[in-house]
XYZ file of C-alpha atoms in Angstrom:
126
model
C -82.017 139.244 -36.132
C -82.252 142.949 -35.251
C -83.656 145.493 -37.022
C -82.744 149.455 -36.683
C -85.286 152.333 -38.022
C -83.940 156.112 -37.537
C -86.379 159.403 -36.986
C -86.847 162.747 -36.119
C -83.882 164.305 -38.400
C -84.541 167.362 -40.599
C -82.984 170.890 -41.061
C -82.270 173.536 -38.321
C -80.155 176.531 -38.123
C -77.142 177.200 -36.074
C -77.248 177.028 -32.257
C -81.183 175.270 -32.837
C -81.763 171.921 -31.412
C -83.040 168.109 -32.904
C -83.506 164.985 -31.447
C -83.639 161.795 -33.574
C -84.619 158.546 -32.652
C -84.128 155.039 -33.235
C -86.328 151.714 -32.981
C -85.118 148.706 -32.164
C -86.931 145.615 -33.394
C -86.242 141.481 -33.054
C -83.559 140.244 -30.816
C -83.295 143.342 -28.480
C -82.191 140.982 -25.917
C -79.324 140.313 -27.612
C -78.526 144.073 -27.445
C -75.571 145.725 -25.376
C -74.065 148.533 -27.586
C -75.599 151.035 -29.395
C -74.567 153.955 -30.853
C -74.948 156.876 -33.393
C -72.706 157.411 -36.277
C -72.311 160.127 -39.042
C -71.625 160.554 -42.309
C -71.389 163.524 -45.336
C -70.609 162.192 -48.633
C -66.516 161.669 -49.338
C -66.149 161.545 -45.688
C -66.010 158.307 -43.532
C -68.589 157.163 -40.970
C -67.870 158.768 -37.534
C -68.924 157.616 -34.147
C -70.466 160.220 -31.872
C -71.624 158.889 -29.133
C -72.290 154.935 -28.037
C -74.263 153.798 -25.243
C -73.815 150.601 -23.197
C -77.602 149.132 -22.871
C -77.506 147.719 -19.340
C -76.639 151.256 -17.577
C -77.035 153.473 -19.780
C -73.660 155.237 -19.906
C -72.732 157.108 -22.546
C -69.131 158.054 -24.409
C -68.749 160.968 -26.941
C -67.112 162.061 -29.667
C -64.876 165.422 -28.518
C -66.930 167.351 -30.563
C -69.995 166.892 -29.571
C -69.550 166.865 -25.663
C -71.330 168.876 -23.704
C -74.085 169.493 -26.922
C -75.678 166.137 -27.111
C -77.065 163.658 -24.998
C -77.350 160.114 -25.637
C -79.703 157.697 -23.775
C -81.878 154.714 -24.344
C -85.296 153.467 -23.215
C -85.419 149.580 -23.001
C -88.764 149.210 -22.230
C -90.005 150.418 -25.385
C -86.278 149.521 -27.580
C -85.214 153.002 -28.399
C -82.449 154.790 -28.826
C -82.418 158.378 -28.657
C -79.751 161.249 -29.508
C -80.618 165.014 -27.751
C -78.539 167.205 -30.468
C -78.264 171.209 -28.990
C -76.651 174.448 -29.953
C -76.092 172.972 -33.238
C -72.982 173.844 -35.808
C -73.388 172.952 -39.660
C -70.136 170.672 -38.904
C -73.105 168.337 -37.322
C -74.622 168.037 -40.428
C -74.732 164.508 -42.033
C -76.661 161.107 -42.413
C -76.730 160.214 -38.866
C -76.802 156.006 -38.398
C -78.346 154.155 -35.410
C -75.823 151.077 -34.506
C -76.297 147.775 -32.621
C -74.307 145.480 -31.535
C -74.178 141.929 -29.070
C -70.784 143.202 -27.713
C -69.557 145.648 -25.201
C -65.800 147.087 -26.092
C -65.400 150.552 -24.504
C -62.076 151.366 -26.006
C -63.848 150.890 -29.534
C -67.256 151.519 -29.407
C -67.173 154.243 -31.487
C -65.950 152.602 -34.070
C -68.088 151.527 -37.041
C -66.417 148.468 -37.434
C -67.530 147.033 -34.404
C -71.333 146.841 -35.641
C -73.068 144.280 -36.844
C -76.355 146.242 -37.264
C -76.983 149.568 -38.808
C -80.553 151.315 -39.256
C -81.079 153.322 -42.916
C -80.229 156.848 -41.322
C -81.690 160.234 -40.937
C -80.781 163.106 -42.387
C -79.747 166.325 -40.346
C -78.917 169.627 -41.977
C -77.830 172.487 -40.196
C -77.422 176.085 -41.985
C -75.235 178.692 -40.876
């Protein structure tokens, strides 16, 4: 089993910068896509951005590229997302995702997760 904790969200105001964080715990072996999704309330989970664990490459939502960074650390199981010049369109419960799969035609997609952390919050005022 694999378990998913979420940190380091919070409010900032436009153009600022956060970085949140996620824990990996249990099978991390089993590990080779993760990602971070996003979601406000009436809207449905988004992907923006995935990571394949054994390189380390990274794919992006439009949106976001060119603002955030994705990366991991596998020595110590974490997950991180770099979020800069920050719009209040990037506000939302932001997800760490897991899964023992690789697709990189879908691995944005929420649907292709078997293992999602509680989220962090991240408000951004204009």
């Amino acid at each position: 089993q694999v378990q998913l904790v979420e940190s380091g969200g919070g409010s900032v105001q436009a153009g600022g910068s956060l970085r949140v964080s996620c824990v990996v715990s249990g099978d991390t072996n089993s590990i080779y896509m993760m990602a971070w999704f996003r979601q406000v309330p009436g809207k449905e989970r988004e992907g923006v951005a995935c990571v394949y664990m054994e390189d380390g490459s990274a794919i992006y939502r439009d949106s976001v590229k060119g603002r955030f960074t994705a990366s991991r650390d596998n020595v110590k199981n974490m997950l991180f997302l770099e979020m800069n010049s920050l719009k209040p369109d990037d506000s939302g419960m932001y997800y760490c995702a897991a899964d023992e799969t690789w697709y990189e035609d879908r691995c944005l997609k929420a649907r292709q997760y078997n293992h999602w952390g509680p989220g962090t919050q991240v408000t951004v005022s204009s």
